[in-house]
PDB file of C-alpha atoms in Angstrom:
ATOM      1  CA  MET U   1     -11.715  16.637 -75.060  1.00 47.00           C
ATOM      2  CA  ALA U   2     -11.460  16.995 -71.298  1.00 48.00           C
ATOM      3  CA  THR U   3     -10.548  20.430 -69.977  1.00 49.00           C
ATOM      4  CA  GLU U   4      -8.847  19.321 -66.783  1.00 53.00           C
ATOM      5  CA  PRO U   5      -5.398  17.731 -66.400  1.00 55.00           C
ATOM      6  CA  VAL U   6      -5.794  13.969 -66.292  1.00 54.00           C
ATOM      7  CA  SER U   7      -3.515  11.027 -65.692  1.00 52.00           C
ATOM      8  CA  THR U   8      -3.092   9.096 -68.915  1.00 57.00           C
ATOM      9  CA  THR U   9      -3.482   5.431 -68.043  1.00 61.00           C
ATOM     10  CA  ALA U  10      -2.635   3.033 -65.278  1.00 71.00           C
ATOM     11  CA  ALA U  11       0.408   2.122 -67.360  1.00 80.00           C
ATOM     12  CA  HIS U  12       1.898   5.558 -66.662  1.00 89.00           C
ATOM     13  CA  PRO U  13       1.010   6.508 -63.090  1.00 92.00           C
ATOM     14  CA  ASN U  14       3.903   8.986 -63.009  1.00 94.00           C
ATOM     15  CA  LEU U  15       2.521  11.040 -65.925  1.00 96.00           C
ATOM     16  CA  THR U  16      -0.070  13.812 -66.002  1.00 95.00           C
ATOM     17  CA  VAL U  17      -1.121  15.093 -69.413  1.00 96.00           C
ATOM     18  CA  LEU U  18      -2.404  18.671 -69.313  1.00 96.00           C
ATOM     19  CA  THR U  19      -5.381  18.811 -71.664  1.00 93.00           C
ATOM     20  CA  HIS U  20      -6.447  22.416 -71.201  1.00 94.00           C
ATOM     21  CA  PRO U  21      -7.696  23.713 -74.586  1.00 96.00           C
ATOM     22  CA  LEU U  22      -5.231  26.618 -74.668  1.00 96.00           C
ATOM     23  CA  ILE U  23      -2.310  24.274 -74.012  1.00 96.00           C
ATOM     24  CA  GLN U  24      -3.452  21.928 -76.769  1.00 96.00           C
ATOM     25  CA  HIS U  25      -4.008  24.819 -79.194  1.00 97.00           C
ATOM     26  CA  LYS U  26      -0.485  26.143 -78.636  1.00 97.00           C
ATOM     27  CA  LEU U  27       0.969  22.657 -78.938  1.00 97.00           C
ATOM     28  CA  SER U  28      -0.541  22.389 -82.433  1.00 97.00           C
ATOM     29  CA  ILE U  29       1.385  25.530 -83.422  1.00 97.00           C
ATOM     30  CA  LEU U  30       4.626  24.045 -82.105  1.00 97.00           C
ATOM     31  CA  ARG U  31       4.098  20.823 -84.034  1.00 97.00           C
ATOM     32  CA  ASP U  32       3.655  22.643 -87.357  1.00 96.00           C
ATOM     33  CA  LYS U  33       6.916  22.628 -89.338  1.00 95.00           C
ATOM     34  CA  ARG U  34       5.897  25.931 -90.962  1.00 96.00           C
ATOM     35  CA  THR U  35       6.016  27.803 -87.637  1.00 95.00           C
ATOM     36  CA  SER U  36       8.833  30.357 -87.659  1.00 94.00           C
ATOM     37  CA  LYS U  37      11.522  30.274 -84.998  1.00 93.00           C
ATOM     38  CA  LYS U  38      10.272  33.623 -83.653  1.00 95.00           C
ATOM     39  CA  THR U  39       6.749  32.280 -83.230  1.00 96.00           C
ATOM     40  CA  PHE U  40       8.012  28.932 -81.962  1.00 96.00           C
ATOM     41  CA  ARG U  41      10.076  30.634 -79.273  1.00 95.00           C
ATOM     42  CA  ALA U  42       7.165  32.835 -78.190  1.00 96.00           C
ATOM     43  CA  VAL U  43       4.690  29.953 -78.068  1.00 97.00           C
ATOM     44  CA  VAL U  44       7.085  27.779 -76.038  1.00 97.00           C
ATOM     45  CA  ALA U  45       7.125  30.548 -73.424  1.00 96.00           C
ATOM     46  CA  GLU U  46       3.333  30.898 -73.525  1.00 97.00           C
ATOM     47  CA  ILE U  47       2.604  27.193 -73.194  1.00 97.00           C
ATOM     48  CA  SER U  48       5.186  26.886 -70.411  1.00 97.00           C
ATOM     49  CA  MET U  49       3.397  29.571 -68.407  1.00 96.00           C
ATOM     50  CA  LEU U  50       0.046  27.813 -68.853  1.00 96.00           C
ATOM     51  CA  MET U  51       1.557  24.489 -67.833  1.00 96.00           C
ATOM     52  CA  ALA U  52       3.217  26.016 -64.763  1.00 94.00           C
ATOM     53  CA  TYR U  53      -0.200  27.231 -63.623  1.00 92.00           C
ATOM     54  CA  GLU U  54      -1.441  23.634 -63.590  1.00 91.00           C
ATOM     55  CA  VAL U  55       1.768  22.093 -62.243  1.00 93.00           C
ATOM     56  CA  THR U  56       1.724  24.352 -59.173  1.00 91.00           C
ATOM     57  CA  LYS U  57      -1.983  24.130 -58.392  1.00 89.00           C
ATOM     58  CA  ASP U  58      -1.367  21.984 -55.291  1.00 87.00           C
ATOM     59  CA  LEU U  59       1.156  24.307 -53.627  1.00 86.00           C
ATOM     60  CA  PRO U  60       0.225  24.752 -49.949  1.00 85.00           C
ATOM     61  CA  LEU U  61      -1.184  28.072 -48.771  1.00 90.00           C
ATOM     62  CA  VAL U  62      -0.896  29.866 -45.439  1.00 92.00           C
ATOM     63  CA  PRO U  63      -3.261  32.553 -44.111  1.00 95.00           C
ATOM     64  CA  VAL U  64      -1.935  36.085 -43.709  1.00 95.00           C
ATOM     65  CA  GLN U  65      -3.493  39.259 -42.357  1.00 97.00           C
ATOM     66  CA  VAL U  66      -3.562  42.172 -44.791  1.00 97.00           C
ATOM     67  CA  GLU U  67      -4.917  45.684 -44.657  1.00 97.00           C
ATOM     68  CA  THR U  68      -7.203  46.493 -47.551  1.00 97.00           C
ATOM     69  CA  PRO U  69      -8.155  50.148 -48.154  1.00 96.00           C
ATOM     70  CA  LEU U  70     -11.244  49.436 -46.031  1.00 96.00           C
ATOM     71  CA  GLU U  71     -10.425  46.860 -43.347  1.00 96.00           C
ATOM     72  CA  THR U  72      -8.220  44.030 -42.123  1.00 97.00           C
ATOM     73  CA  THR U  73      -8.874  40.668 -43.747  1.00 98.00           C
ATOM     74  CA  THR U  74      -7.432  37.189 -44.018  1.00 97.00           C
ATOM     75  CA  ALA U  75      -5.816  36.395 -47.355  1.00 97.00           C
ATOM     76  CA  TYR U  76      -3.698  33.460 -48.524  1.00 94.00           C
ATOM     77  CA  GLN U  77      -0.166  33.183 -49.839  1.00 89.00           C
ATOM     78  CA  VAL U  78       2.002  30.298 -50.981  1.00 85.00           C
ATOM     79  CA  SER U  79       3.788  28.889 -47.942  1.00 79.00           C
ATOM     80  CA  GLY U  80       7.514  29.237 -47.410  1.00 63.00           C
ATOM     81  CA  LYS U  81       8.685  26.422 -49.695  1.00 67.00           C
ATOM     82  CA  LYS U  82      11.492  27.556 -51.977  1.00 84.00           C
ATOM     83  CA  LEU U  83      10.602  26.961 -55.601  1.00 90.00           C
ATOM     84  CA  THR U  84      13.476  26.536 -58.040  1.00 94.00           C
ATOM     85  CA  LEU U  85      13.331  26.127 -61.809  1.00 96.00           C
ATOM     86  CA  VAL U  86      16.019  23.964 -63.381  1.00 97.00           C
ATOM     87  CA  PRO U  87      16.106  24.100 -67.176  1.00 97.00           C
ATOM     88  CA  VAL U  88      18.102  21.378 -68.870  1.00 95.00           C
ATOM     89  CA  LEU U  89      20.438  23.243 -71.218  1.00 91.00           C
ATOM     90  CA  ARG U  90      19.943  24.234 -73.827  1.00 87.00           C
ATOM     91  CA  ALA U  91      16.353  23.630 -74.945  1.00 92.00           C
ATOM     92  CA  GLY U  92      15.002  24.003 -71.414  1.00 94.00           C
ATOM     93  CA  LEU U  93      16.000  27.669 -71.465  1.00 95.00           C
ATOM     94  CA  GLY U  94      13.126  28.319 -73.846  1.00 94.00           C
ATOM     95  CA  MET U  95      10.632  27.391 -71.115  1.00 96.00           C
ATOM     96  CA  VAL U  96      12.081  29.547 -68.333  1.00 96.00           C
ATOM     97  CA  GLU U  97      10.805  32.975 -69.342  1.00 94.00           C
ATOM     98  CA  GLY U  98       7.197  31.837 -69.539  1.00 94.00           C
ATOM     99  CA  VAL U  99       7.314  30.317 -66.051  1.00 95.00           C
ATOM    100  CA  LEU U 100       9.033  33.424 -64.668  1.00 94.00           C
ATOM    101  CA  GLN U 101       6.156  35.527 -65.994  1.00 93.00           C
ATOM    102  CA  LEU U 102       3.908  33.562 -63.650  1.00 91.00           C
ATOM    103  CA  MET U 103       6.353  33.229 -60.736  1.00 90.00           C
ATOM    104  CA  PRO U 104       8.941  36.033 -61.014  1.00 90.00           C
ATOM    105  CA  SER U 105      10.460  35.476 -57.571  1.00 87.00           C
ATOM    106  CA  VAL U 106      11.578  31.855 -58.057  1.00 91.00           C
ATOM    107  CA  ARG U 107      15.250  31.005 -58.346  1.00 93.00           C
ATOM    108  CA  VAL U 108      16.737  29.380 -61.417  1.00 96.00           C
ATOM    109  CA  GLY U 109      19.419  26.696 -61.493  1.00 96.00           C
ATOM    110  CA  HIS U 110      20.930  25.130 -64.601  1.00 97.00           C
ATOM    111  CA  ILE U 111      21.912  21.636 -65.644  1.00 95.00           C
ATOM    112  CA  GLY U 112      23.953  21.226 -68.813  1.00 94.00           C
ATOM    113  CA  LEU U 113      23.372  17.928 -70.598  1.00 83.00           C
ATOM    114  CA  TYR U 114      23.448  16.903 -74.211  1.00 75.00           C
ATOM    115  CA  ARG U 115      22.539  13.635 -75.858  1.00 67.00           C
ATOM    116  CA  ASP U 116      25.267  11.882 -77.780  1.00 73.00           C
ATOM    117  CA  HIS U 117      23.724  11.248 -81.191  1.00 73.00           C
ATOM    118  CA  ASP U 118      25.512   7.920 -81.578  1.00 78.00           C
ATOM    119  CA  THR U 119      24.979   6.342 -78.157  1.00 73.00           C
ATOM    120  CA  LEU U 120      21.847   8.381 -77.218  1.00 65.00           C
ATOM    121  CA  GLN U 121      23.353   8.668 -73.720  1.00 75.00           C
ATOM    122  CA  PRO U 122      23.454  11.957 -71.777  1.00 79.00           C
ATOM    123  CA  VAL U 123      26.745  13.779 -71.337  1.00 82.00           C
ATOM    124  CA  ALA U 124      26.984  16.279 -68.442  1.00 84.00           C
ATOM    125  CA  TYR U 125      28.941  19.519 -68.764  1.00 91.00           C
ATOM    126  CA  TYR U 126      27.400  21.998 -66.268  1.00 94.00           C
ATOM    127  CA  PHE U 127      25.555  21.958 -62.921  1.00 94.00           C
ATOM    128  CA  LYS U 128      24.571  24.972 -60.785  1.00 95.00           C
ATOM    129  CA  ILE U 129      21.683  25.223 -58.317  1.00 94.00           C
ATOM    130  CA  PRO U 130      20.867  27.464 -55.329  1.00 93.00           C
ATOM    131  CA  PRO U 131      21.941  26.399 -51.808  1.00 92.00           C
ATOM    132  CA  GLU U 132      19.827  24.280 -49.442  1.00 91.00           C
ATOM    133  CA  PRO U 133      18.468  21.885 -52.089  1.00 93.00           C
ATOM    134  CA  GLU U 134      16.839  19.737 -49.398  1.00 92.00           C
ATOM    135  CA  ALA U 135      14.522  22.661 -48.551  1.00 89.00           C
ATOM    136  CA  ARG U 136      13.493  23.383 -52.130  1.00 91.00           C
ATOM    137  CA  ASP U 137      10.842  22.235 -54.574  1.00 92.00           C
ATOM    138  CA  PHE U 138      12.502  21.735 -57.955  1.00 95.00           C
ATOM    139  CA  ILE U 139      10.753  21.975 -61.302  1.00 96.00           C
ATOM    140  CA  VAL U 140      12.953  20.547 -64.053  1.00 97.00           C
ATOM    141  CA  LEU U 141      12.193  21.988 -67.505  1.00 98.00           C
ATOM    142  CA  ASP U 142      12.962  20.275 -70.801  1.00 96.00           C
ATOM    143  CA  PRO U 143      10.697  20.481 -73.870  1.00 96.00           C
ATOM    144  CA  MET U 144      11.190  16.853 -74.915  1.00 95.00           C
ATOM    145  CA  LEU U 145      11.159  13.658 -72.863  1.00 96.00           C
ATOM    146  CA  ALA U 146      12.429  11.213 -75.489  1.00 93.00           C
ATOM    147  CA  THR U 147      14.628   8.310 -74.383  1.00 90.00           C
ATOM    148  CA  GLY U 148      14.590   9.706 -70.849  1.00 92.00           C
ATOM    149  CA  GLY U 149      18.360   9.580 -70.503  1.00 90.00           C
ATOM    150  CA  SER U 150      18.900  13.301 -69.982  1.00 91.00           C
ATOM    151  CA  ALA U 151      15.816  13.658 -67.794  1.00 94.00           C
ATOM    152  CA  VAL U 152      16.879  10.816 -65.507  1.00 95.00           C
ATOM    153  CA  ALA U 153      20.440  12.163 -65.365  1.00 94.00           C
ATOM    154  CA  ALA U 154      19.178  15.634 -64.419  1.00 95.00           C
ATOM    155  CA  VAL U 155      16.993  14.307 -61.610  1.00 97.00           C
ATOM    156  CA  THR U 156      19.784  12.020 -60.398  1.00 95.00           C
ATOM    157  CA  SER U 157      22.162  14.983 -60.215  1.00 94.00           C
ATOM    158  CA  LEU U 158      19.654  16.976 -58.179  1.00 96.00           C
ATOM    159  CA  LYS U 159      19.058  14.128 -55.748  1.00 96.00           C
ATOM    160  CA  GLU U 160      22.786  13.554 -55.326  1.00 95.00           C
ATOM    161  CA  GLN U 161      23.003  17.145 -54.114  1.00 94.00           C
ATOM    162  CA  GLY U 162      20.181  16.626 -51.598  1.00 94.00           C
ATOM    163  CA  ALA U 163      16.982  17.416 -53.499  1.00 95.00           C
ATOM    164  CA  VAL U 164      13.965  15.445 -52.279  1.00 93.00           C
ATOM    165  CA  ARG U 165      11.035  17.096 -54.117  1.00 93.00           C
ATOM    166  CA  VAL U 166      11.340  17.166 -57.889  1.00 96.00           C
ATOM    167  CA  ARG U 167       8.805  17.549 -60.689  1.00 96.00           C
ATOM    168  CA  PHE U 168       9.556  17.237 -64.390  1.00 98.00           C
ATOM    169  CA  VAL U 169       7.781  19.408 -66.957  1.00 98.00           C
ATOM    170  CA  CYS U 170       8.013  18.830 -70.708  1.00 97.00           C
ATOM    171  CA  LEU U 171       5.974  19.698 -73.763  1.00 97.00           C
ATOM    172  CA  VAL U 172       5.975  16.279 -75.418  1.00 97.00           C
ATOM    173  CA  ALA U 173       6.819  12.886 -73.938  1.00 97.00           C
ATOM    174  CA  ALA U 174       7.452   9.460 -75.452  1.00 96.00           C
ATOM    175  CA  PRO U 175       6.286   6.312 -73.641  1.00 95.00           C
ATOM    176  CA  GLU U 176       9.882   5.078 -73.503  1.00 95.00           C
ATOM    177  CA  GLY U 177      11.033   8.172 -71.626  1.00 95.00           C
ATOM    178  CA  VAL U 178       8.102   8.123 -69.231  1.00 96.00           C
ATOM    179  CA  GLU U 179       8.797   4.512 -68.349  1.00 96.00           C
ATOM    180  CA  ARG U 180      12.529   5.104 -67.932  1.00 95.00           C
ATOM    181  CA  MET U 181      11.840   7.929 -65.481  1.00 97.00           C
ATOM    182  CA  ARG U 182       9.373   5.774 -63.561  1.00 96.00           C
ATOM    183  CA  GLU U 183      11.928   2.997 -63.207  1.00 96.00           C
ATOM    184  CA  ALA U 184      14.721   5.339 -62.093  1.00 97.00           C
ATOM    185  CA  HIS U 185      12.706   7.878 -60.066  1.00 97.00           C
ATOM    186  CA  PRO U 186       9.185   6.628 -59.308  1.00 96.00           C
ATOM    187  CA  ASP U 187       8.609   9.572 -56.943  1.00 96.00           C
ATOM    188  CA  VAL U 188       9.008  12.162 -59.725  1.00 97.00           C
ATOM    189  CA  GLN U 189       5.777  13.239 -61.373  1.00 96.00           C
ATOM    190  CA  ILE U 190       5.968  14.133 -65.070  1.00 97.00           C
ATOM    191  CA  PHE U 191       3.739  16.845 -66.538  1.00 97.00           C
ATOM    192  CA  ALA U 192       3.392  17.000 -70.322  1.00 97.00           C
ATOM    193  CA  ALA U 193       1.177  18.613 -72.927  1.00 97.00           C
ATOM    194  CA  ALA U 194       1.085  15.324 -74.858  1.00 96.00           C
ATOM    195  CA  LEU U 195       2.117  11.692 -74.698  1.00 96.00           C
ATOM    196  CA  ASP U 196       3.223  10.869 -78.228  1.00 96.00           C
ATOM    197  CA  ARG U 197       3.295   7.524 -79.989  1.00 95.00           C
ATOM    198  CA  GLN U 198       6.918   6.325 -79.938  1.00 95.00           C
ATOM    199  CA  LEU U 199      10.563   7.028 -80.717  1.00 95.00           C
ATOM    200  CA  ASN U 200      12.039   6.506 -84.164  1.00 94.00           C
ATOM    201  CA  GLU U 201      15.305   4.696 -84.832  1.00 91.00           C
ATOM    202  CA  HIS U 202      17.248   7.892 -84.121  1.00 85.00           C
ATOM    203  CA  GLY U 203      15.616   8.496 -80.737  1.00 87.00           C
ATOM    204  CA  TYR U 204      13.316  11.308 -81.895  1.00 91.00           C
ATOM    205  CA  ILE U 205       9.709  11.507 -80.727  1.00 95.00           C
ATOM    206  CA  LEU U 206       6.951  10.667 -83.221  1.00 96.00           C
ATOM    207  CA  PRO U 207       4.942  12.603 -84.225  1.00 96.00           C
ATOM    208  CA  GLY U 208       6.816  15.083 -82.020  1.00 95.00           C
ATOM    209  CA  LEU U 209       7.728  18.621 -82.993  1.00 95.00           C
ATOM    210  CA  GLY U 210      11.293  18.207 -84.236  1.00 92.00           C
ATOM    211  CA  ASP U 211      14.383  19.237 -82.299  1.00 91.00           C
ATOM    212  CA  ALA U 212      13.057  21.835 -79.846  1.00 92.00           C
ATOM    213  CA  GLY U 213      16.459  23.363 -79.207  1.00 90.00           C
ATOM    214  CA  ASP U 214      17.156  23.853 -82.903  1.00 91.00           C
ATOM    215  CA  ARG U 215      13.723  25.365 -83.495  1.00 93.00           C
ATOM    216  CA  ILE U 216      14.046  27.741 -80.511  1.00 93.00           C
ATOM    217  CA  PHE U 217      17.549  28.956 -81.314  1.00 91.00           C
ATOM    218  CA  GLY U 218      17.627  28.587 -85.094  1.00 86.00           C
ATOM    219  CA  THR U 219      20.412  26.001 -85.202  1.00 83.00           C
ATOM    220  CA  ARG U 220      20.733  22.584 -86.833  1.00 74.00           C
TER     221      ARG U 220
END
């Protein structure tokens, strides 16, 4: 298995699958139905931190002068772009803490969406992001990219408020969701730990890892 993030195929130019061994190892724990909710929650945070490391690897740097204990030297810091995490409630909340461990100074917005189990369409109930969205880089967090309805709705809401730079990070994606995002928002790059086979008749990802929100919070 490759150890660098790679684009899947030409069929999904908007998708990058992160194949780092530690990410894949932790994903196997999340897939296992025997994993306890305590472990599931902890591993979601861990894998999110590892994924954030890869997702942000192209952030621009600027040189700065610093005084070491011995002399003045040139070092490098992330340039002034304003990073903002936007978890899609509620399952996306499980990914926030891990990313904050890596980038504790970022701001966090929230988008409340749920999928109607009959129509499979997203229903919005909450939206809150920091000011100046046009100046920010947004990272939308949601463990599952299934039909793509909620993901597309979240990105659409951000763009309607002025966002121009958006990335979408999930643990597991279905081809149907990846394609729906590409059709609606071809400029949005998706980062996932795996591209799974398909959706079942109820809109769940196969083989998937179940309902991430239920497994994180212990609900049904």
